[in-house]
Amino acid sequence: MKHVTVPSLEEVSARLSDPVKLRTDWDELRSSRAHLHNPEAARMLGVPEAALVASRLGSGAVRLPADPLDVLSPITEWRRVLVAVHNALGVSLALGQVKEVAQEGDAIRLTGPHLHTEFSAASVANAFWFVEVDDSHGRTRSLQFSDAGGNDIIKVFLFHKTAAANAERRFKGLAEAIAQTPFAPAEAPDPSRLFTPDRDHPGVAEVLAADAPQAFRTALSQLGELNAPVHVDTFALRAAQSFRGRVTHARIDEVMAHLHEPDIRMHLRPGVLQAVQVRRLEGRISALEFTDPTGLSLRLSSPQHALAFSDWAQSVTETVS
């Protein structure tokens, strides 16, 4: 692993005040590190990812109105998409066709056969359509929504060329109504009026006396033995995502854990986890829950296959305790 130098406050300030410098520094960083993802690049440069994207306004990026329901209203026509939600643990990438988009209160919900994503509409301060081409990832097309501080809320990637072309024409029309301004931190809205994901779950919580990162690695490595569909729920401050389906295997190394199924991708850093707990309902384990410094980060459960899940989870807890 290459050494990462923490940028000074002066360097960060210069990048945030000068989008051209930020873009130049970003290009230099990408040329020196193959397969560098944008969230990692933003961390290395010391800036929010929204500033990174905004540095490409006029050259791949277009600022859109910060009205996510309107921007996403045709999503059911976009065929297969990828919806990404980040939290401290990593990123959850649900793939599929969104069948319904709706807003209730401050919560916008995207629903499909294997995915359910919800996020705070009022938290969105920046919206971008971003078309990016690089040697590592090819050509990607995405909608990116971030908060007043430039922190990622959700991203939606479009794959179907015709759908993406139609969406881009519409986005260019929307962009004409607003100024194409660079990123600047804004005042955050009152948190009391913002959607917060419901982290509650049936059952009594019981903290497990186990090393949380190791317990997480063990649970993921043994998911293929469950032999039943699993619910994987991930939680961020203003967004949450649920996947329903089978996980056949996981790839785990010293730093990362990866799930790679037809309808879900996850790239996770178990080392951030601080605790693991089980939920017990009527004497059975109904869920395994993993927490990072910000709170509940990921939950595994299988309500439709409660007995099979309980037996599997019991085996996992016995292994790690």
Tab-separated table of N, CA and C in Angstrom, residues 34-188:
chain	number	residue	atom	x	y	z
A	34	ALA	N	-3.307	3.908	-10.245
A	34	ALA	CA	-4.279	3.206	-11.074
A	34	ALA	C	-5.494	2.792	-10.245
A	35	HIS	N	-6.654	2.760	-10.879
A	35	HIS	CA	-7.898	2.275	-10.250
A	35	HIS	C	-8.305	3.110	-9.029
A	36	LEU	N	-7.950	4.380	-9.021
A	36	LEU	CA	-8.308	5.252	-7.904
A	36	LEU	C	-9.758	5.701	-8.052
A	37	HIS	N	-10.580	5.397	-7.042
A	37	HIS	CA	-11.974	5.811	-7.072
A	37	HIS	C	-12.097	7.243	-6.540
A	38	ASN	N	-13.119	7.944	-7.011
A	38	ASN	CA	-13.257	9.350	-6.658
A	38	ASN	C	-13.416	9.615	-5.162
A	39	PRO	N	-14.185	8.817	-4.416
A	39	PRO	CA	-14.252	9.075	-2.969
A	39	PRO	C	-12.875	9.001	-2.296
A	40	GLU	N	-12.059	8.045	-2.737
A	40	GLU	CA	-10.714	7.934	-2.175
A	40	GLU	C	-9.864	9.131	-2.587
A	41	ALA	N	-9.995	9.557	-3.841
A	41	ALA	CA	-9.244	10.724	-4.300
A	41	ALA	C	-9.623	11.964	-3.496
A	42	ALA	N	-10.908	12.129	-3.231
A	42	ALA	CA	-11.354	13.281	-2.440
A	42	ALA	C	-10.738	13.260	-1.048
A	43	ARG	N	-10.716	12.086	-0.423
A	43	ARG	CA	-10.114	11.982	0.917
A	43	ARG	C	-8.625	12.331	0.863
A	44	MET	N	-7.930	11.852	-0.139
A	44	MET	CA	-6.497	12.093	-0.243
A	44	MET	C	-6.190	13.569	-0.495
A	45	LEU	N	-7.070	14.246	-1.218
A	45	LEU	CA	-6.873	15.663	-1.503
A	45	LEU	C	-7.435	16.560	-0.407
A	46	GLY	N	-8.183	15.973	0.528
A	46	GLY	CA	-8.694	16.729	1.663
A	46	GLY	C	-9.922	17.556	1.377
A	47	VAL	N	-10.650	17.206	0.308
A	47	VAL	CA	-11.824	17.988	-0.078
A	47	VAL	C	-13.045	17.082	-0.151
A	48	PRO	N	-14.248	17.639	-0.039
A	48	PRO	CA	-15.445	16.820	-0.252
A	48	PRO	C	-15.564	16.415	-1.709
A	49	GLU	N	-16.204	15.280	-1.953
A	49	GLU	CA	-16.310	14.790	-3.320
A	49	GLU	C	-17.084	15.749	-4.215
A	50	ALA	N	-18.032	16.493	-3.650
A	50	ALA	CA	-18.782	17.458	-4.455
A	50	ALA	C	-17.852	18.515	-5.036
A	51	ALA	N	-16.817	18.910	-4.294
A	51	ALA	CA	-15.854	19.883	-4.823
A	51	ALA	C	-15.072	19.281	-5.974
A	52	LEU	N	-14.755	18.001	-5.853
A	52	LEU	CA	-14.030	17.306	-6.912
A	52	LEU	C	-14.847	17.319	-8.204
A	53	VAL	N	-16.111	16.930	-8.111
A	53	VAL	CA	-16.978	16.891	-9.294
A	53	VAL	C	-17.174	18.298	-9.861
A	54	ALA	N	-17.389	19.278	-8.971
A	54	ALA	CA	-17.614	20.652	-9.432
A	54	ALA	C	-16.405	21.230	-10.149
A	55	SER	N	-15.225	20.711	-9.872
A	55	SER	CA	-14.033	21.200	-10.567
A	55	SER	C	-14.064	20.836	-12.046
A	56	ARG	N	-14.991	19.962	-12.426
A	56	ARG	CA	-15.129	19.571	-13.826
A	56	ARG	C	-16.382	20.154	-14.480
A	57	LEU	N	-16.944	21.184	-13.888
A	57	LEU	CA	-18.065	21.865	-14.527
A	57	LEU	C	-17.628	22.380	-15.898
A	58	GLY	N	-18.451	22.105	-16.914
A	58	GLY	CA	-18.110	22.487	-18.267
A	58	GLY	C	-17.245	21.481	-18.994
A	59	SER	N	-16.799	20.457	-18.266
A	59	SER	CA	-15.956	19.426	-18.870
A	59	SER	C	-16.326	18.064	-18.291
A	60	GLY	N	-17.605	17.716	-18.458
A	60	GLY	CA	-18.093	16.432	-17.959
A	60	GLY	C	-19.132	16.552	-16.872
A	61	ALA	N	-19.073	17.641	-16.086
A	61	ALA	CA	-20.021	17.825	-14.984
A	61	ALA	C	-20.988	18.964	-15.292
A	62	VAL	N	-22.241	18.786	-14.886
A	62	VAL	CA	-23.274	19.808	-15.024
A	62	VAL	C	-23.990	19.928	-13.696
A	63	ARG	N	-24.081	21.145	-13.192
A	63	ARG	CA	-24.843	21.349	-11.952
A	63	ARG	C	-26.329	21.366	-12.274
A	64	LEU	N	-27.106	20.637	-11.457
A	64	LEU	CA	-28.554	20.549	-11.623
A	64	LEU	C	-29.252	21.202	-10.436
A	65	PRO	N	-30.529	21.532	-10.572
A	65	PRO	CA	-31.266	22.046	-9.410
A	65	PRO	C	-31.239	21.033	-8.262
A	66	ALA	N	-31.140	21.534	-7.047
A	66	ALA	CA	-31.090	20.659	-5.871
A	66	ALA	C	-32.505	20.214	-5.498
A	67	ASP	N	-33.165	19.586	-6.459
A	67	ASP	CA	-34.539	19.081	-6.306
A	67	ASP	C	-34.519	17.606	-6.711
A	68	PRO	N	-34.111	16.723	-5.813
A	68	PRO	CA	-33.874	15.335	-6.205
A	68	PRO	C	-35.101	14.602	-6.717
A	69	LEU	N	-36.287	14.905	-6.198
A	69	LEU	CA	-37.470	14.204	-6.689
A	69	LEU	C	-37.726	14.542	-8.151
A	70	ASP	N	-37.600	15.806	-8.514
A	70	ASP	CA	-37.795	16.203	-9.908
A	70	ASP	C	-36.708	15.606	-10.797
A	71	VAL	N	-35.462	15.662	-10.354
A	71	VAL	CA	-34.361	15.124	-11.150
A	71	VAL	C	-34.544	13.629	-11.392
A	72	LEU	N	-34.993	12.916	-10.358
A	72	LEU	CA	-35.118	11.459	-10.432
A	72	LEU	C	-36.475	10.985	-10.958
A	73	SER	N	-37.375	11.892	-11.273
A	73	SER	CA	-38.742	11.485	-11.623
A	73	SER	C	-38.816	10.490	-12.785
A	74	PRO	N	-37.912	10.527	-13.796
A	74	PRO	CA	-38.006	9.522	-14.868
A	74	PRO	C	-37.178	8.266	-14.621
A	75	ILE	N	-36.709	8.021	-13.409
A	75	ILE	CA	-35.765	6.924	-13.164
A	75	ILE	C	-36.330	5.561	-13.552
A	76	THR	N	-37.652	5.400	-13.522
A	76	THR	CA	-38.236	4.105	-13.900
A	76	THR	C	-38.032	3.805	-15.391
A	77	GLU	N	-37.666	4.810	-16.173
A	77	GLU	CA	-37.431	4.635	-17.614
A	77	GLU	C	-35.965	4.362	-17.928
A	78	TRP	N	-35.107	4.357	-16.919
A	78	TRP	CA	-33.668	4.287	-17.177
A	78	TRP	C	-33.122	2.862	-17.214
A	79	ARG	N	-34.021	1.888	-17.249
A	79	ARG	CA	-33.598	0.479	-17.275
A	79	ARG	C	-32.784	0.157	-16.005
A	80	ARG	N	-31.771	-0.660	-16.175
A	80	ARG	CA	-30.952	-1.103	-15.044
A	80	ARG	C	-29.999	0.023	-14.607
A	81	VAL	N	-30.057	0.355	-13.322
A	81	VAL	CA	-29.200	1.396	-12.768
A	81	VAL	C	-28.455	0.841	-11.558
A	82	LEU	N	-27.487	1.588	-11.102
A	82	LEU	CA	-26.767	1.261	-9.868
A	82	LEU	C	-26.983	2.411	-8.900
A	83	VAL	N	-27.470	2.100	-7.695
A	83	VAL	CA	-27.712	3.114	-6.670
A	83	VAL	C	-26.697	2.898	-5.546
A	84	ALA	N	-25.882	3.918	-5.295
A	84	ALA	CA	-24.787	3.803	-4.326
A	84	ALA	C	-25.074	4.637	-3.084
A	85	VAL	N	-24.873	4.004	-1.925
A	85	VAL	CA	-24.985	4.686	-0.637
A	85	VAL	C	-23.698	4.441	0.138
A	86	HIS	N	-23.054	5.517	0.592
A	86	HIS	CA	-21.815	5.425	1.363
A	86	HIS	C	-22.097	5.632	2.846
A	87	ASN	N	-21.337	4.936	3.666
A	87	ASN	CA	-21.282	5.257	5.092
A	87	ASN	C	-19.846	5.009	5.568
A	88	ALA	N	-19.625	5.061	6.878
A	88	ALA	CA	-18.263	4.919	7.390
A	88	ALA	C	-17.671	3.553	7.071
A	89	LEU	N	-18.523	2.532	6.954
A	89	LEU	CA	-18.056	1.179	6.679
A	89	LEU	C	-17.611	0.999	5.231
A	90	GLY	N	-18.211	1.736	4.307
A	90	GLY	CA	-17.863	1.587	2.897
A	90	GLY	C	-19.019	1.985	2.007
A	91	VAL	N	-19.218	1.246	0.930
A	91	VAL	CA	-20.251	1.609	-0.030
A	91	VAL	C	-21.089	0.385	-0.369
A	92	SER	N	-22.410	0.609	-0.447
A	92	SER	CA	-23.369	-0.402	-0.880
A	92	SER	C	-23.872	0.009	-2.254
A	93	LEU	N	-23.785	-0.916	-3.212
A	93	LEU	CA	-24.143	-0.641	-4.598
A	93	LEU	C	-25.228	-1.623	-5.028
A	94	ALA	N	-26.460	-1.169	-5.049
A	94	ALA	CA	-27.577	-2.018	-5.457
A	94	ALA	C	-27.846	-1.817	-6.937
A	95	LEU	N	-28.008	-2.921	-7.679
A	95	LEU	CA	-28.228	-2.870	-9.120
A	95	LEU	C	-29.602	-3.414	-9.470
A	96	GLY	N	-30.269	-2.768	-10.406
A	96	GLY	CA	-31.567	-3.250	-10.856
A	96	GLY	C	-32.380	-2.122	-11.445
A	97	GLN	N	-33.605	-2.438	-11.822
A	97	GLN	CA	-34.499	-1.431	-12.359
A	97	GLN	C	-35.380	-0.895	-11.244
A	98	VAL	N	-35.408	0.425	-11.112
A	98	VAL	CA	-36.269	1.063	-10.126
A	98	VAL	C	-37.689	1.096	-10.688
A	99	LYS	N	-38.604	0.519	-9.944
A	99	LYS	CA	-39.998	0.440	-10.392
A	99	LYS	C	-40.849	1.589	-9.872
A	100	GLU	N	-40.398	2.225	-8.790
A	100	GLU	CA	-41.197	3.309	-8.207
A	100	GLU	C	-40.287	4.315	-7.524
A	101	VAL	N	-40.588	5.591	-7.705
A	101	VAL	CA	-39.934	6.666	-6.970
A	101	VAL	C	-41.029	7.515	-6.352
A	102	ALA	N	-40.924	7.777	-5.067
A	102	ALA	CA	-41.972	8.511	-4.372
A	102	ALA	C	-41.358	9.259	-3.196
A	103	GLN	N	-42.044	10.300	-2.761
A	103	GLN	CA	-41.603	11.056	-1.591
A	103	GLN	C	-42.696	11.080	-0.555
A	104	GLU	N	-42.317	10.812	0.687
A	104	GLU	CA	-43.219	10.899	1.831
A	104	GLU	C	-42.518	11.716	2.898
A	105	GLY	N	-43.072	12.892	3.201
A	105	GLY	CA	-42.363	13.795	4.098
A	105	GLY	C	-41.046	14.196	3.452
A	106	ASP	N	-39.965	14.059	4.196
A	106	ASP	CA	-38.655	14.398	3.650
A	106	ASP	C	-37.970	13.204	2.994
A	107	ALA	N	-38.561	12.026	3.066
A	107	ALA	CA	-37.911	10.815	2.565
A	107	ALA	C	-38.296	10.534	1.121
A	108	ILE	N	-37.291	10.444	0.249
A	108	ILE	CA	-37.486	9.967	-1.115
A	108	ILE	C	-37.116	8.496	-1.131
A	109	ARG	N	-37.987	7.677	-1.729
A	109	ARG	CA	-37.779	6.225	-1.750
A	109	ARG	C	-37.720	5.717	-3.184
A	110	LEU	N	-36.687	4.948	-3.454
A	110	LEU	CA	-36.501	4.274	-4.742
A	110	LEU	C	-36.670	2.786	-4.498
A	111	THR	N	-37.585	2.149	-5.206
A	111	THR	CA	-37.924	0.758	-4.932
A	111	THR	C	-37.879	-0.065	-6.204
A	112	GLY	N	-37.269	-1.250	-6.108
A	112	GLY	CA	-37.220	-2.200	-7.208
A	112	GLY	C	-37.291	-3.611	-6.678
A	113	PRO	N	-37.202	-4.625	-7.548
A	113	PRO	CA	-37.344	-6.020	-7.112
A	113	PRO	C	-36.371	-6.437	-6.016
A	114	HIS	N	-35.126	-5.931	-6.054
A	114	HIS	CA	-34.126	-6.353	-5.081
A	114	HIS	C	-33.562	-5.201	-4.266
A	115	LEU	N	-34.068	-3.981	-4.480
A	115	LEU	CA	-33.466	-2.847	-3.783
A	115	LEU	C	-34.533	-1.924	-3.219
A	116	HIS	N	-34.145	-1.260	-2.153
A	116	HIS	CA	-34.972	-0.223	-1.560
A	116	HIS	C	-34.019	0.805	-0.983
A	117	THR	N	-34.032	2.018	-1.545
A	117	THR	CA	-33.165	3.090	-1.085
A	117	THR	C	-34.024	4.261	-0.654
A	118	GLU	N	-33.671	4.869	0.459
A	118	GLU	CA	-34.382	6.045	0.919
A	118	GLU	C	-33.370	7.071	1.407
A	119	PHE	N	-33.689	8.355	1.174
A	119	PHE	CA	-32.761	9.402	1.585
A	119	PHE	C	-33.507	10.705	1.813
A	120	SER	N	-32.827	11.634	2.471
A	120	SER	CA	-33.414	12.920	2.818
A	120	SER	C	-33.372	13.877	1.641
A	121	ALA	N	-34.542	14.362	1.221
A	121	ALA	CA	-34.603	15.311	0.115
A	121	ALA	C	-34.049	16.669	0.512
A	122	ALA	N	-34.409	17.137	1.699
A	122	ALA	CA	-33.997	18.473	2.133
A	122	ALA	C	-32.511	18.558	2.439
A	123	SER	N	-31.851	17.400	2.603
A	123	SER	CA	-30.407	17.410	2.837
A	123	SER	C	-29.616	17.713	1.574
A	124	VAL	N	-30.241	17.548	0.418
A	124	VAL	CA	-29.530	17.722	-0.847
A	124	VAL	C	-29.315	19.211	-1.119
A	125	ALA	N	-28.044	19.614	-1.151
A	125	ALA	CA	-27.672	20.990	-1.485
A	125	ALA	C	-26.975	21.082	-2.830
A	126	ASN	N	-26.438	19.935	-3.305
A	126	ASN	CA	-25.735	19.905	-4.584
A	126	ASN	C	-26.226	18.702	-5.384
A	127	ALA	N	-26.486	18.924	-6.659
A	127	ALA	CA	-26.855	17.837	-7.569
A	127	ALA	C	-26.070	18.014	-8.860
A	128	PHE	N	-25.426	16.946	-9.306
A	128	PHE	CA	-24.620	17.002	-10.525
A	128	PHE	C	-24.946	15.825	-11.434
A	129	TRP	N	-24.926	16.086	-12.741
A	129	TRP	CA	-24.842	15.030	-13.756
A	129	TRP	C	-23.385	14.989	-14.170
A	130	PHE	N	-22.764	13.799	-14.052
A	130	PHE	CA	-21.318	13.696	-14.235
A	130	PHE	C	-21.004	12.571	-15.202
A	131	VAL	N	-20.414	12.933	-16.334
A	131	VAL	CA	-19.952	11.956	-17.315
A	131	VAL	C	-18.431	11.954	-17.264
A	132	GLU	N	-17.873	10.805	-16.916
A	132	GLU	CA	-16.435	10.719	-16.682
A	132	GLU	C	-15.843	9.603	-17.536
A	133	VAL	N	-14.688	9.860	-18.098
A	133	VAL	CA	-13.975	8.867	-18.894
A	133	VAL	C	-12.550	8.776	-18.371
A	134	ASP	N	-12.147	7.569	-17.983
A	134	ASP	CA	-10.747	7.369	-17.624
A	134	ASP	C	-10.337	5.946	-17.990
A	135	ASP	N	-9.027	5.714	-17.985
A	135	ASP	CA	-8.503	4.424	-18.433
A	135	ASP	C	-8.902	3.283	-17.503
A	136	SER	N	-9.097	3.575	-16.218
A	136	SER	CA	-9.366	2.513	-15.246
A	136	SER	C	-10.817	2.060	-15.265
A	137	HIS	N	-11.761	3.014	-15.400
A	137	HIS	CA	-13.171	2.686	-15.242
A	137	HIS	C	-13.988	2.877	-16.506
A	138	GLY	N	-13.349	3.318	-17.595
A	138	GLY	CA	-14.086	3.535	-18.824
A	138	GLY	C	-14.967	4.770	-18.741
A	139	ARG	N	-16.126	4.708	-19.376
A	139	ARG	CA	-17.059	5.834	-19.400
A	139	ARG	C	-18.185	5.575	-18.410
A	140	THR	N	-18.323	6.456	-17.429
A	140	THR	CA	-19.393	6.321	-16.434
A	140	THR	C	-20.291	7.553	-16.493
A	141	ARG	N	-21.581	7.322	-16.234
A	141	ARG	CA	-22.575	8.394	-16.231
A	141	ARG	C	-23.336	8.306	-14.917
A	142	SER	N	-23.334	9.393	-14.164
A	142	SER	CA	-23.953	9.303	-12.844
A	142	SER	C	-24.614	10.606	-12.436
A	143	LEU	N	-25.654	10.460	-11.612
A	143	LEU	CA	-26.229	11.558	-10.851
A	143	LEU	C	-25.616	11.508	-9.464
A	144	GLN	N	-25.195	12.660	-8.951
A	144	GLN	CA	-24.554	12.689	-7.646
A	144	GLN	C	-25.224	13.758	-6.788
A	145	PHE	N	-25.701	13.336	-5.624
A	145	PHE	CA	-26.383	14.230	-4.691
A	145	PHE	C	-25.563	14.323	-3.409
A	146	SER	N	-25.310	15.549	-2.967
A	146	SER	CA	-24.523	15.742	-1.749
A	146	SER	C	-25.143	16.826	-0.878
A	147	ASP	N	-24.686	16.884	0.375
A	147	ASP	CA	-25.270	17.828	1.331
A	147	ASP	C	-24.535	19.170	1.302
A	148	ALA	N	-24.873	20.039	2.260
A	148	ALA	CA	-24.320	21.396	2.265
A	148	ALA	C	-22.806	21.406	2.434
A	149	GLY	N	-22.266	20.380	3.085
A	149	GLY	CA	-20.831	20.290	3.253
A	149	GLY	C	-20.138	19.563	2.123
A	150	GLY	N	-20.894	19.119	1.122
A	150	GLY	CA	-20.322	18.384	-0.005
A	150	GLY	C	-20.201	16.904	0.238
A	151	ASN	N	-20.777	16.407	1.340
A	151	ASN	CA	-20.711	14.987	1.659
A	151	ASN	C	-21.740	14.202	0.857
A	152	ASP	N	-21.333	13.068	0.360
A	152	ASP	CA	-22.171	12.254	-0.500
A	152	ASP	C	-23.435	11.780	0.221
A	153	ILE	N	-24.578	11.858	-0.453
A	153	ILE	CA	-25.835	11.291	0.064
A	153	ILE	C	-26.166	10.032	-0.728
A	154	ILE	N	-26.415	10.157	-2.023
A	154	ILE	CA	-26.523	8.969	-2.885
A	154	ILE	C	-25.993	9.318	-4.266
A	155	LYS	N	-25.672	8.261	-5.023
A	155	LYS	CA	-25.337	8.387	-6.434
A	155	LYS	C	-26.197	7.387	-7.201
A	156	VAL	N	-26.521	7.740	-8.435
A	156	VAL	CA	-27.241	6.837	-9.331
A	156	VAL	C	-26.467	6.775	-10.639
A	157	PHE	N	-26.006	5.572	-11.021
A	157	PHE	CA	-25.257	5.368	-12.255
A	157	PHE	C	-26.177	4.774	-13.315
A	158	LEU	N	-26.111	5.328	-14.521
A	158	LEU	CA	-26.911	4.848	-15.647
A	158	LEU	C	-26.031	4.038	-16.585
A	159	PHE	N	-26.544	2.885	-17.032
A	159	PHE	CA	-25.786	1.996	-17.900
A	159	PHE	C	-26.308	1.969	-19.336
A	160	HIS	N	-27.626	2.006	-19.493
A	160	HIS	CA	-28.227	1.870	-20.815
A	160	HIS	C	-27.959	3.132	-21.632
A	161	LYS	N	-27.329	2.989	-22.800
A	161	LYS	CA	-26.858	4.145	-23.558
A	161	LYS	C	-27.997	5.054	-24.005
A	162	THR	N	-29.068	4.463	-24.514
A	162	THR	CA	-30.185	5.284	-24.982
A	162	THR	C	-30.850	6.001	-23.821
A	163	ALA	N	-31.055	5.289	-22.720
A	163	ALA	CA	-31.656	5.909	-21.540
A	163	ALA	C	-30.781	7.036	-21.026
A	164	ALA	N	-29.465	6.815	-20.996
A	164	ALA	CA	-28.550	7.842	-20.511
A	164	ALA	C	-28.549	9.060	-21.434
A	165	ALA	N	-28.621	8.818	-22.731
A	165	ALA	CA	-28.652	9.934	-23.681
A	165	ALA	C	-29.917	10.765	-23.514
A	166	ASN	N	-31.047	10.090	-23.331
A	166	ASN	CA	-32.302	10.807	-23.102
A	166	ASN	C	-32.258	11.586	-21.794
A	167	ALA	N	-31.699	10.969	-20.756
A	167	ALA	CA	-31.584	11.641	-19.467
A	167	ALA	C	-30.683	12.865	-19.584
A	168	GLU	N	-29.584	12.715	-20.308
A	168	GLU	CA	-28.641	13.834	-20.435
A	168	GLU	C	-29.279	15.031	-21.128
A	169	ARG	N	-30.080	14.776	-22.158
A	169	ARG	CA	-30.769	15.884	-22.830
A	169	ARG	C	-31.683	16.621	-21.851
A	170	ARG	N	-32.378	15.859	-21.031
A	170	ARG	CA	-33.258	16.489	-20.045
A	170	ARG	C	-32.458	17.268	-19.009
A	171	PHE	N	-31.353	16.702	-18.554
A	171	PHE	CA	-30.540	17.372	-17.533
A	171	PHE	C	-29.960	18.683	-18.055
A	172	LYS	N	-29.565	18.714	-19.310
A	172	LYS	CA	-29.022	19.950	-19.875
A	172	LYS	C	-30.085	21.046	-19.888
A	173	GLY	N	-31.345	20.648	-20.115
A	173	GLY	CA	-32.431	21.615	-20.036
A	173	GLY	C	-32.633	22.128	-18.620
A	174	LEU	N	-32.580	21.221	-17.649
A	174	LEU	CA	-32.706	21.636	-16.255
A	174	LEU	C	-31.569	22.553	-15.840
A	175	ALA	N	-30.367	22.273	-16.348
A	175	ALA	CA	-29.190	23.043	-15.951
A	175	ALA	C	-29.241	24.479	-16.458
A	176	GLU	N	-29.969	24.710	-17.537
A	176	GLU	CA	-30.041	26.062	-18.085
A	176	GLU	C	-30.718	27.045	-17.134
A	177	ALA	N	-31.495	26.512	-16.184
A	177	ALA	CA	-32.255	27.375	-15.281
A	177	ALA	C	-31.444	27.824	-14.067
A	178	ILE	N	-30.231	27.280	-13.883
A	178	ILE	CA	-29.452	27.631	-12.700
A	178	ILE	C	-28.026	27.987	-13.091
A	179	ALA	N	-27.369	28.724	-12.203
A	179	ALA	CA	-25.983	29.110	-12.447
A	179	ALA	C	-25.061	27.910	-12.240
A	180	GLN	N	-24.068	27.789	-13.107
A	180	GLN	CA	-23.106	26.687	-13.007
A	180	GLN	C	-21.951	27.109	-12.085
A	181	THR	N	-22.273	27.247	-10.808
A	181	THR	CA	-21.318	27.770	-9.833
A	181	THR	C	-20.443	26.648	-9.270
A	182	PRO	N	-19.187	26.963	-8.907
A	182	PRO	CA	-18.330	25.965	-8.266
A	182	PRO	C	-18.857	25.619	-6.884
A	183	PHE	N	-18.282	24.575	-6.311
A	183	PHE	CA	-18.721	24.164	-4.985
A	183	PHE	C	-18.314	25.183	-3.931
A	184	ALA	N	-19.214	25.440	-3.001
A	184	ALA	CA	-18.924	26.247	-1.816
A	184	ALA	C	-19.767	25.710	-0.680
A	185	PRO	N	-19.185	25.472	0.503
A	185	PRO	CA	-19.985	24.989	1.635
A	185	PRO	C	-21.137	25.946	1.923
A	186	ALA	N	-22.270	25.395	2.302
A	186	ALA	CA	-23.455	26.194	2.596
A	186	ALA	C	-23.946	25.874	3.998
A	187	GLU	N	-24.855	26.668	4.472
A	187	GLU	CA	-25.431	26.434	5.800
A	187	GLU	C	-26.333	25.204	5.754
A	188	ALA	N	-26.138	24.303	6.691
A	188	ALA	CA	-26.933	23.074	6.732
A	188	ALA	C	-28.344	23.373	7.233
